[in-house]
Coordinates of C-alpha atoms in Angstrom, one line a residue:
Chain A
M1 CA 138.7 28.0 65.9
P2 CA 141.4 25.5 65.4
A3 CA 141.8 24.1 62.0
Q4 CA 141.4 20.5 61.1
P5 CA 144.7 18.7 60.5
T6 CA 145.3 18.7 56.7
L7 CA 146.2 15.0 56.6
A8 CA 142.9 14.2 58.3
T9 CA 140.9 16.2 55.8
T10 CA 142.7 14.6 52.8
G11 CA 141.9 11.3 54.5
Q12 CA 145.4 9.8 54.3
L13 CA 145.4 8.6 57.9
A14 CA 141.6 8.7 58.5
G15 CA 140.8 5.9 56.1
S16 CA 140.2 3.2 58.7
A17 CA 137.6 3.5 61.4
P18 CA 139.1 3.6 64.9
R19 CA 137.6 1.1 67.3
S20 CA 138.2 2.8 70.6
A21 CA 138.5 6.2 72.2
L22 CA 142.2 5.7 72.8
Q23 CA 142.8 4.7 69.2
A24 CA 140.9 7.7 67.9
A25 CA 143.0 10.0 70.1
L26 CA 146.2 8.4 69.0
L27 CA 145.2 8.7 65.4
R28 CA 144.5 12.3 65.8
T29 CA 147.7 13.0 67.6
A30 CA 149.6 11.1 64.9
E31 CA 148.0 13.2 62.2
A32 CA 148.8 16.4 64.0
C33 CA 152.4 15.3 64.6
A34 CA 152.8 14.4 60.9
D35 CA 151.5 17.8 59.9
I36 CA 154.0 19.6 62.3
W37 CA 156.9 17.4 61.2
A38 CA 156.1 18.1 57.5
S39 CA 157.7 21.5 57.6
R40 CA 161.5 21.5 57.3
L41 CA 162.0 24.6 59.5
T42 CA 159.9 23.2 62.2
R43 CA 162.0 20.0 62.1
V44 CA 165.1 22.1 62.5
G45 CA 163.5 23.9 65.5
I46 CA 162.5 20.6 67.2
V47 CA 165.9 19.0 66.6
L48 CA 167.7 22.1 67.9
V49 CA 165.6 22.3 71.1
A50 CA 165.6 18.6 71.7
M51 CA 169.4 18.4 71.4
M52 CA 169.9 21.3 73.9
V53 CA 167.4 19.8 76.4
L54 CA 168.9 16.3 76.1
A55 CA 172.5 17.6 76.3
S56 CA 171.8 19.6 79.5
L57 CA 170.0 16.6 81.0
A58 CA 172.9 14.3 80.1
A59 CA 175.6 16.8 81.2
P60 CA 177.5 14.4 83.5
L61 CA 177.9 12.0 80.6
L62 CA 179.1 14.6 78.1
T63 CA 181.8 16.3 80.2
P64 CA 184.2 15.1 82.9
Y65 CA 184.4 18.6 84.5
S66 CA 182.3 19.9 87.3
P67 CA 180.6 23.2 86.6
T68 CA 181.4 24.7 90.0
T69 CA 184.8 23.5 91.0
T70 CA 187.4 26.2 90.4
D71 CA 190.9 25.5 89.2
L72 CA 192.9 28.7 89.3
G73 CA 195.8 27.0 87.5
A74 CA 193.6 26.6 84.4
R75 CA 192.2 30.2 84.2
L76 CA 191.0 31.6 80.9
L77 CA 192.4 28.8 78.7
Q78 CA 191.6 29.0 75.0
P79 CA 189.3 26.4 73.4
S80 CA 191.4 23.2 73.0
L81 CA 190.9 19.5 72.9
S82 CA 190.7 19.1 76.7
H83 CA 188.5 22.2 77.1
P84 CA 186.5 22.4 73.8
L85 CA 185.0 25.8 74.7
G86 CA 187.8 27.0 76.9
T87 CA 187.7 27.9 80.6
D88 CA 186.5 30.9 82.5
D89 CA 188.3 33.3 84.9
L90 CA 188.1 30.8 87.8
G91 CA 189.3 27.9 85.6
R92 CA 185.9 26.2 85.2
D93 CA 185.2 24.5 81.9
V94 CA 182.9 26.6 79.8
L95 CA 181.3 23.6 78.1
A96 CA 180.5 22.0 81.5
R97 CA 179.0 25.3 82.7
L98 CA 177.0 25.6 79.5
L99 CA 175.6 22.1 79.8
Y100 CA 174.7 22.4 83.4
G101 CA 173.5 25.9 83.0
G102 CA 171.0 24.7 80.4
R103 CA 169.2 22.9 83.3
A104 CA 168.6 26.2 85.1
T105 CA 167.4 27.9 81.8
F106 CA 165.1 25.1 80.9
A107 CA 163.8 24.8 84.5
I108 CA 162.8 28.4 84.4
V109 CA 161.3 28.2 80.9
F110 CA 159.2 25.1 81.6
G111 CA 158.4 26.2 85.1
T112 CA 157.1 29.4 83.7
L113 CA 155.1 27.6 81.1
V114 CA 153.5 25.3 83.6
L115 CA 152.4 28.3 85.6
I116 CA 151.2 30.7 82.9
V117 CA 149.3 28.5 80.6
P118 CA 146.7 27.3 83.2
L119 CA 146.6 30.7 84.9
G120 CA 146.1 32.6 81.6
L121 CA 143.6 30.1 80.3
L122 CA 141.6 30.2 83.5
V123 CA 141.4 34.0 83.8
G124 CA 140.8 34.5 80.1
V125 CA 138.2 31.8 79.6
T126 CA 136.3 32.8 82.8
A127 CA 136.3 36.5 81.7
G128 CA 135.2 35.6 78.1
F129 CA 132.5 33.2 79.1
F130 CA 130.7 35.2 81.8
G131 CA 131.3 38.6 80.4
G132 CA 129.8 41.6 82.2
I133 CA 131.3 42.6 85.5
V134 CA 133.5 39.4 85.8
D135 CA 135.0 40.3 82.4
V136 CA 135.6 43.9 83.4
V137 CA 137.3 43.1 86.8
L138 CA 139.5 40.3 85.3
M139 CA 140.5 42.2 82.2
R140 CA 141.4 45.4 84.1
L141 CA 143.6 43.2 86.4
T142 CA 145.4 41.9 83.3
D143 CA 145.7 45.4 82.0
I144 CA 147.5 46.4 85.1
F145 CA 150.1 43.7 84.5
L146 CA 150.3 44.5 80.8
A147 CA 151.0 48.2 81.6
F148 CA 154.5 47.5 82.9
P149 CA 157.4 46.6 80.7
R150 CA 158.0 42.9 81.3
L151 CA 161.7 43.0 82.2
V152 CA 161.2 46.0 84.6
L153 CA 158.3 44.2 86.4
A154 CA 160.3 41.0 86.6
L155 CA 163.2 42.9 88.0
A156 CA 161.0 44.6 90.6
L157 CA 159.5 41.3 91.6
V158 CA 162.8 39.5 92.0
A159 CA 164.3 42.5 93.9
A160 CA 161.3 42.2 96.3
L161 CA 161.3 38.4 96.6
G162 CA 165.1 37.9 96.7
P163 CA 167.2 36.4 93.9
S164 CA 166.8 32.7 93.4
L165 CA 165.8 30.2 90.7
F166 CA 162.3 29.7 92.1
N167 CA 161.7 33.5 92.4
A168 CA 162.9 34.0 88.9
I169 CA 160.3 31.5 87.7
I170 CA 157.6 33.3 89.7
A171 CA 158.7 36.7 88.4
V172 CA 158.8 35.7 84.7
A173 CA 155.4 33.9 85.1
L174 CA 153.7 36.9 86.7
T175 CA 154.9 39.1 83.8
S176 CA 153.9 36.7 81.1
W177 CA 150.4 35.4 81.8
P178 CA 148.3 38.5 80.8
A179 CA 148.9 37.9 77.1
Y180 CA 147.5 34.3 77.4
A181 CA 144.5 35.6 79.3
R182 CA 143.7 37.9 76.4
I183 CA 144.1 35.2 73.8
A184 CA 141.9 32.8 75.7
R185 CA 139.3 35.5 76.3
A186 CA 139.1 36.5 72.6
E187 CA 138.8 32.8 71.7
T188 CA 136.1 32.2 74.3
M189 CA 134.0 35.2 73.2
T190 CA 133.7 33.7 69.7
L191 CA 133.0 30.2 71.1
R192 CA 130.4 31.0 73.8
R193 CA 127.7 31.7 71.3
A194 CA 128.6 28.7 69.1
D195 CA 125.8 26.2 68.5
F196 CA 127.6 23.3 70.1
I197 CA 127.9 25.3 73.3
S198 CA 124.2 26.3 73.2
I199 CA 123.3 22.7 72.8
L200 CA 125.2 21.8 76.0
K201 CA 123.2 24.4 77.9
V202 CA 120.0 22.8 76.6
L203 CA 121.3 19.4 77.6
G204 CA 121.7 20.8 81.1
A205 CA 125.5 21.0 81.4
S206 CA 126.8 23.1 84.3
R207 CA 128.9 26.2 83.5
P208 CA 132.1 24.8 85.0
R209 CA 131.6 21.7 82.9
I210 CA 131.1 23.7 79.7
I211 CA 134.2 25.8 80.4
L212 CA 136.6 23.1 81.5
F213 CA 135.6 20.3 79.1
H214 CA 134.4 22.1 76.1
I215 CA 135.8 25.6 75.8
V216 CA 139.3 25.1 77.3
P217 CA 140.3 22.3 74.9
L218 CA 139.5 24.6 72.0
C219 CA 141.6 27.5 73.5
I220 CA 144.6 25.4 74.3
S221 CA 146.0 25.2 70.8
S222 CA 146.2 29.0 70.2
V223 CA 147.5 29.5 73.7
L224 CA 150.2 26.9 73.2
V225 CA 151.2 28.4 69.8
R226 CA 151.6 31.7 71.5
A227 CA 153.6 30.1 74.3
T228 CA 156.0 28.5 72.0
V229 CA 156.7 31.7 70.2
D230 CA 156.9 33.4 73.6
L231 CA 159.4 30.9 75.0
A232 CA 162.2 32.7 73.1
G233 CA 161.2 35.9 75.0
I234 CA 161.1 34.1 78.3
I235 CA 164.6 32.7 77.7
I236 CA 165.9 36.2 77.0
I237 CA 164.2 37.6 80.1
T238 CA 165.6 34.8 82.1
A239 CA 169.0 35.5 80.7
G240 CA 168.5 39.2 81.4
L241 CA 167.7 38.4 85.1
G242 CA 170.8 36.2 85.3
F243 CA 172.9 38.9 83.6
L244 CA 171.9 41.3 86.3
G245 CA 172.6 38.7 89.0
L246 CA 169.0 38.3 89.9
G247 CA 168.5 34.7 88.8
V248 CA 170.4 31.6 89.7
Q249 CA 173.0 32.5 92.3
P250 CA 176.8 31.8 91.8
P251 CA 178.6 29.5 91.7
Y252 CA 175.8 27.7 89.9
P253 CA 175.9 28.4 86.2
E254 CA 173.1 30.0 84.1
W255 CA 173.5 31.3 80.6
G256 CA 172.6 34.9 81.2
A257 CA 174.9 35.1 84.2
M258 CA 177.7 33.5 82.2
V259 CA 177.4 36.2 79.5
S260 CA 177.6 38.7 82.2
E261 CA 180.7 37.2 83.8
G262 CA 182.4 36.9 80.4
R263 CA 181.7 40.5 79.5
R264 CA 184.8 41.7 81.4
F265 CA 187.0 39.5 79.3
M266 CA 185.3 40.1 76.0
Q267 CA 188.3 41.7 74.4
D268 CA 190.9 38.9 74.9
Q269 CA 188.9 35.9 76.0
W270 CA 186.0 36.0 73.7
W271 CA 184.9 32.4 74.4
M272 CA 183.5 33.1 77.9
A273 CA 180.7 35.3 76.7
T274 CA 180.2 34.1 73.2
F275 CA 179.3 30.4 73.8
P276 CA 176.5 31.0 76.3
G277 CA 175.3 33.9 74.1
L278 CA 175.1 31.5 71.2
A279 CA 173.3 28.9 73.3
V280 CA 170.6 31.5 74.1
L281 CA 170.3 32.4 70.5
A282 CA 170.0 28.8 69.3
V283 CA 167.4 27.8 71.8
S284 CA 165.3 31.0 71.2
L285 CA 165.6 30.4 67.5
G286 CA 164.5 26.7 68.0
F287 CA 161.5 27.7 70.0
N288 CA 160.5 30.3 67.5
L289 CA 160.7 27.8 64.6
I290 CA 158.6 25.3 66.5
G291 CA 156.1 28.1 67.3
D292 CA 155.8 29.1 63.7
G293 CA 155.3 25.5 62.6
L294 CA 152.6 24.9 65.2
R295 CA 150.8 28.1 64.2
D296 CA 150.8 27.0 60.5
V297 CA 149.3 23.7 61.4
M298 CA 146.7 25.0 63.9
D299 CA 145.8 28.2 62.2
P300 CA 145.8 28.1 58.4
R301 CA 144.8 31.8 58.2
A302 CA 148.3 33.0 59.3
Chain B
M1 CA 101.9 18.6 76.3
L2 CA 103.3 22.0 75.3
E3 CA 101.4 25.2 75.8
V4 CA 102.6 28.6 74.8
S5 CA 100.6 31.6 75.9
R6 CA 101.0 35.3 75.0
L7 CA 104.8 34.9 74.5
S8 CA 106.7 38.1 73.7
F9 CA 110.3 38.8 73.2
S10 CA 112.3 41.9 72.5
Y11 CA 115.9 43.0 72.9
A12 CA 117.2 46.4 74.0
G13 CA 118.0 48.5 71.0
R14 CA 119.5 52.0 70.8
H15 CA 116.0 53.6 70.6
G16 CA 114.2 51.5 73.1
P17 CA 113.2 47.8 72.9
V18 CA 113.1 46.1 69.5
P19 CA 110.2 43.6 69.4
I20 CA 111.1 40.2 67.9
L21 CA 108.0 38.2 68.9
K22 CA 104.6 39.6 69.7
D23 CA 101.9 37.7 71.6
I24 CA 102.5 34.2 70.4
S25 CA 100.1 31.5 71.6
F26 CA 99.7 27.9 70.5
S27 CA 99.5 24.4 72.0
V28 CA 100.8 21.1 70.9
P29 CA 99.3 17.8 72.1
R30 CA 101.5 14.8 73.1
G31 CA 102.8 13.1 70.0
G32 CA 101.8 16.1 67.8
A33 CA 104.0 18.0 65.4
Y34 CA 103.6 21.7 65.1
G35 CA 105.1 23.7 62.4
V36 CA 106.1 27.3 62.3
I37 CA 106.6 28.8 58.8
G38 CA 108.3 32.1 58.2
E39 CA 111.0 33.8 56.2
S40 CA 114.3 34.8 57.7
G41 CA 113.9 37.6 60.3
S42 CA 110.3 36.5 61.2
G43 CA 111.5 35.5 64.7
K44 CA 111.2 31.8 64.2
S45 CA 114.6 30.9 65.5
T46 CA 114.1 33.2 68.5
L47 CA 110.9 31.3 69.3
L48 CA 112.9 28.1 69.5
R49 CA 115.5 29.7 71.7
L50 CA 112.7 30.7 74.1
L51 CA 111.2 27.3 74.1
S52 CA 114.6 25.6 74.7
G53 CA 115.3 28.0 77.6
L54 CA 118.3 29.6 75.9
A55 CA 116.6 32.9 76.2
R56 CA 113.9 34.2 78.5
P57 CA 110.6 35.6 77.3
V58 CA 109.9 39.2 78.2
E59 CA 106.2 38.3 78.6
G60 CA 104.1 35.2 78.5
Q61 CA 104.4 31.7 79.6
I62 CA 105.6 28.3 78.4
L63 CA 103.9 25.4 80.0
V64 CA 105.2 21.8 79.7
D65 CA 102.5 19.4 80.9
G66 CA 100.8 22.2 82.7
A67 CA 104.0 23.2 84.7
P68 CA 105.5 26.5 83.9
A69 CA 109.0 26.3 82.5
V70 CA 110.6 29.0 84.6
R71 CA 113.7 27.5 86.0
W72 CA 115.3 25.2 83.5
S73 CA 116.9 22.7 85.9
G74 CA 117.4 18.9 86.0
K75 CA 114.1 17.3 85.1
M76 CA 112.8 20.1 82.9
R77 CA 116.0 20.0 80.9
R78 CA 115.6 16.4 80.0
R79 CA 112.1 16.9 78.7
V80 CA 112.9 19.4 76.0
Q81 CA 115.7 19.0 73.5
F82 CA 116.9 20.9 70.5
V83 CA 118.2 19.9 67.1
M84 CA 119.8 22.9 65.4
Q85 CA 119.9 24.0 61.8
D86 CA 123.6 23.7 61.0
P87 CA 125.1 20.3 61.7
Y88 CA 128.5 21.8 60.9
A89 CA 128.2 24.1 63.9
S90 CA 126.4 22.0 66.4
L91 CA 129.1 19.4 67.0
H92 CA 132.2 20.1 69.0
P93 CA 135.1 19.9 66.5
L94 CA 137.5 18.1 68.9
K95 CA 135.1 15.5 70.3
T96 CA 134.5 12.1 68.8
I97 CA 131.0 11.0 68.1
N98 CA 131.3 8.7 71.1
S99 CA 132.1 11.6 73.3
A100 CA 129.4 13.8 71.9
L101 CA 126.7 11.2 72.4
G102 CA 128.0 10.2 75.9
E103 CA 128.1 13.8 77.2
P104 CA 124.3 14.1 77.8
L105 CA 124.3 10.9 79.7
R106 CA 127.3 12.0 81.8
I107 CA 125.7 15.3 82.5
H108 CA 122.7 13.5 83.9
G109 CA 124.8 11.0 85.8
E110 CA 123.5 7.9 83.9
R111 CA 125.1 4.5 83.6
D112 CA 125.6 2.0 80.8
I113 CA 127.0 4.8 78.6
P114 CA 128.8 2.7 76.0
A115 CA 125.9 0.4 75.4
R116 CA 123.4 3.3 75.1
V117 CA 125.7 5.3 72.8
E118 CA 125.9 2.3 70.4
K119 CA 122.1 1.9 70.6
A120 CA 121.5 5.6 69.9
L121 CA 123.8 5.4 66.8
A122 CA 121.9 2.4 65.5
Q123 CA 118.6 4.1 66.0
V124 CA 119.6 7.0 63.7
G125 CA 121.0 4.5 61.1
L126 CA 124.7 4.9 61.7
D127 CA 126.8 1.8 62.1
A128 CA 129.3 1.3 64.9
S129 CA 132.3 2.3 62.8
F130 CA 131.2 6.0 63.2
R131 CA 131.6 5.8 66.9
F132 CA 135.1 7.0 67.3
R133 CA 135.2 9.4 64.4
F134 CA 135.5 13.1 64.6
P135 CA 132.8 15.4 63.1
H136 CA 135.0 16.5 60.3
Q137 CA 135.2 12.9 59.0
L138 CA 131.4 12.9 58.6
S139 CA 129.1 14.2 55.9
G140 CA 126.4 16.8 56.7
G141 CA 123.6 14.2 56.7
Q142 CA 125.6 12.0 59.0
R143 CA 126.4 14.9 61.3
Q144 CA 122.7 15.8 61.5
R145 CA 121.9 12.2 62.4
V146 CA 124.4 12.4 65.2
A147 CA 122.8 15.7 66.4
I148 CA 119.4 13.9 66.4
A149 CA 120.8 11.0 68.3
R150 CA 122.3 13.3 70.9
A151 CA 119.0 15.1 71.4
L152 CA 117.1 11.9 71.8
I153 CA 119.6 9.9 74.0
I154 CA 118.2 11.3 77.2
N155 CA 114.6 10.5 76.2
P156 CA 113.1 13.9 75.9
E157 CA 109.3 14.3 75.3
I158 CA 109.5 17.5 73.3
V159 CA 112.0 18.0 70.5
L160 CA 112.6 21.4 68.9
L161 CA 113.7 21.3 65.3
D162 CA 115.2 24.4 63.8
E163 CA 115.3 23.9 60.0
P164 CA 116.7 20.4 60.6
T165 CA 117.3 19.8 56.9
S166 CA 118.0 23.2 55.3
A167 CA 121.8 22.7 55.5
L168 CA 121.6 19.4 53.7
D169 CA 121.5 18.2 50.1
V170 CA 118.1 17.7 48.7
S171 CA 118.7 13.9 48.5
V172 CA 119.6 13.7 52.1
Q173 CA 116.8 16.0 53.3
A174 CA 114.1 13.4 52.7
E175 CA 116.1 10.7 54.5
V176 CA 116.6 12.8 57.6
L177 CA 112.9 13.9 57.6
N178 CA 111.7 10.3 57.3
L179 CA 114.1 9.3 60.1
L180 CA 112.6 12.1 62.3
K181 CA 109.1 11.0 61.5
D182 CA 109.8 7.3 62.3
L183 CA 111.4 8.3 65.6
Q184 CA 108.4 10.4 66.4
E185 CA 106.0 7.6 65.9
E186 CA 108.1 5.1 67.7
R187 CA 108.6 7.3 70.8
Q188 CA 105.5 9.4 70.8
L189 CA 107.6 12.6 70.6
T190 CA 106.2 16.0 70.4
F191 CA 107.8 18.1 67.7
V192 CA 108.0 21.8 67.2
L193 CA 109.4 22.3 63.7
V194 CA 110.5 25.7 62.4
S195 CA 111.2 26.1 58.7
H196 CA 110.9 28.4 55.8
D197 CA 110.2 25.4 53.6
L198 CA 106.5 24.8 53.1
A199 CA 107.0 21.3 51.7
V200 CA 109.0 20.2 54.8
V201 CA 106.4 21.6 57.2
A202 CA 103.5 20.0 55.2
H203 CA 105.3 16.7 55.2
M204 CA 106.1 16.7 58.9
C205 CA 103.4 18.6 60.8
D206 CA 99.7 18.2 61.7
R207 CA 99.3 21.9 62.2
A208 CA 101.3 25.0 61.3
S209 CA 101.4 28.7 61.9
V210 CA 102.6 31.3 59.6
L211 CA 104.9 33.7 61.4
H212 CA 105.3 37.2 59.9
S213 CA 107.5 39.9 61.6
G214 CA 107.0 38.4 65.0
S215 CA 103.3 37.6 65.0
I216 CA 101.3 34.6 64.0
V217 CA 99.1 35.7 61.0
E218 CA 97.4 32.4 60.4
T219 CA 97.2 28.8 61.7
L220 CA 96.5 26.0 59.2
E221 CA 95.8 22.3 59.3
A222 CA 98.1 20.0 57.4
R223 CA 95.6 19.3 54.6
D224 CA 95.0 23.0 54.0
L225 CA 98.7 23.6 53.9
R226 CA 99.1 20.9 51.3
A227 CA 96.2 22.1 49.3
G228 CA 97.4 25.7 49.6
N229 CA 94.1 26.8 51.3
C230 CA 94.9 30.0 53.2
S231 CA 93.2 33.3 53.7
H232 CA 95.7 35.8 55.0
P233 CA 97.4 37.7 52.1
Y234 CA 100.9 37.1 53.5
S235 CA 100.3 33.4 53.6
K236 CA 99.0 33.5 50.1
E237 CA 102.1 35.3 49.0
L238 CA 104.3 32.7 50.7
M239 CA 102.4 29.8 49.1
A240 CA 102.7 31.4 45.7
S241 CA 106.4 31.9 46.0
A242 CA 107.0 28.5 47.4
R243 CA 105.1 26.8 44.6
V244 CA 107.9 27.7 42.2
G245 CA 110.4 25.5 44.0
L246 CA 107.9 22.9 45.1
P247 CA 107.7 20.2 42.4
A248 CA 111.0 18.6 43.3
L249 CA 109.8 17.9 46.8
E250 CA 106.2 17.2 46.1
V251 CA 107.3 13.7 44.9
E252 CA 107.9 12.6 48.4
Q253 CA 104.5 13.6 49.7

């Protein structure tokens, strides 16, 4: 069960009575945001991730170089004023590739999130609410997916579907949803016997109505918390796929692929592999910090 | 209005069925209030779950206005509503009061929802400033008023009350009981009230049965209940033990 926002319970923001549904929702959101923002580490995480996302979106404004145009005269240049992070073996600016490559990484991360959260919620809540044979069938299905190591399953899927950005999203999503289904199921099992759900049955609410409007909203918070912590893992799997050449295809940049390309030059041209590696590290760290903060706010037991 | 005949319920245990209710029969006229007194484990909450359609009886029948309550669909649903014991558990934590009260109307596809929500709040003595609050911003008594408003908003004829005041402070108990009584008179509601509290039952009900390990051992009229006239040894024991805690509540009689 999600916890009440602490600010609301202490009444700092709840003093005045809201006069409309919108105002009530805004007040509640503001309370939750204030609680999340209150932790310094969470703030660091939010700022870190926001900076990376904005920088990759604003890439054309931040660098004059193209991420794909090769310039063999400028191969493997050290970091300097004109190339702050140096150039790679084909003379492309590493900063430009890093900024544009963030787009692919974030596309995969958010694409995966958009797929797995609804899918996991739907499967888990349905299994938990109906129980019995529905539960058995759906949960054995998730067990099958859980039985494979994630990276290996993702590799197999991309190998079968063919390497591309879109297929990488599908592969990562298919390997990530079972955990969400399990969380949503556990949450639903405790909720389905709750008094406020029984009352809805007495009032004559249909089962889809109870599931979608009353149980799902209560499961979203724990699923989202898990997702935020999981995002770091998703970034690393994405980078892993890219590293093995199974994600975004060259010449388009992607952080994992950049590390892979830079590996050959690691001894003498350290900047090629180091900076994309640091980017993966920073974003993973950022998402982990946000996830921890969200969990502290939504689940005071942890 | 409500007729219960030979109702039995048991659940499957490891060594065969475990009986919870045995052969329960009673009837309540329209506008009447029927009490069921019993200690915890006597099966009184199960009885209300059966009457509300949340569980199905193993044997026996529930008749509402002569019609058997077999399939709890549309119309039957609206006629019987339920107010639960714990107002901290019976309201959805993420829904405003407005949304909680509007939900029954939306379920039954009714119109004029905002106006009716406001009216329902006023009827249970809550002013409009509560409308867009969340349950955690309300006290126990206020929550129970919301739960009562929610049960009554679709105009049921029968209201099942499961210890409606046992989770509340003594000072708030009387308020909520009087509110229920007023609403009952105003709308000719039929009540089935379940409680372990003799004083509450005596205050609210015209007749009451004493439930002991799943069977009705004795049925009493309100005045016998108040006077403590009973014949069954278990009821006597119950009366005697209740008398110790009774003086505080006898004031409101």
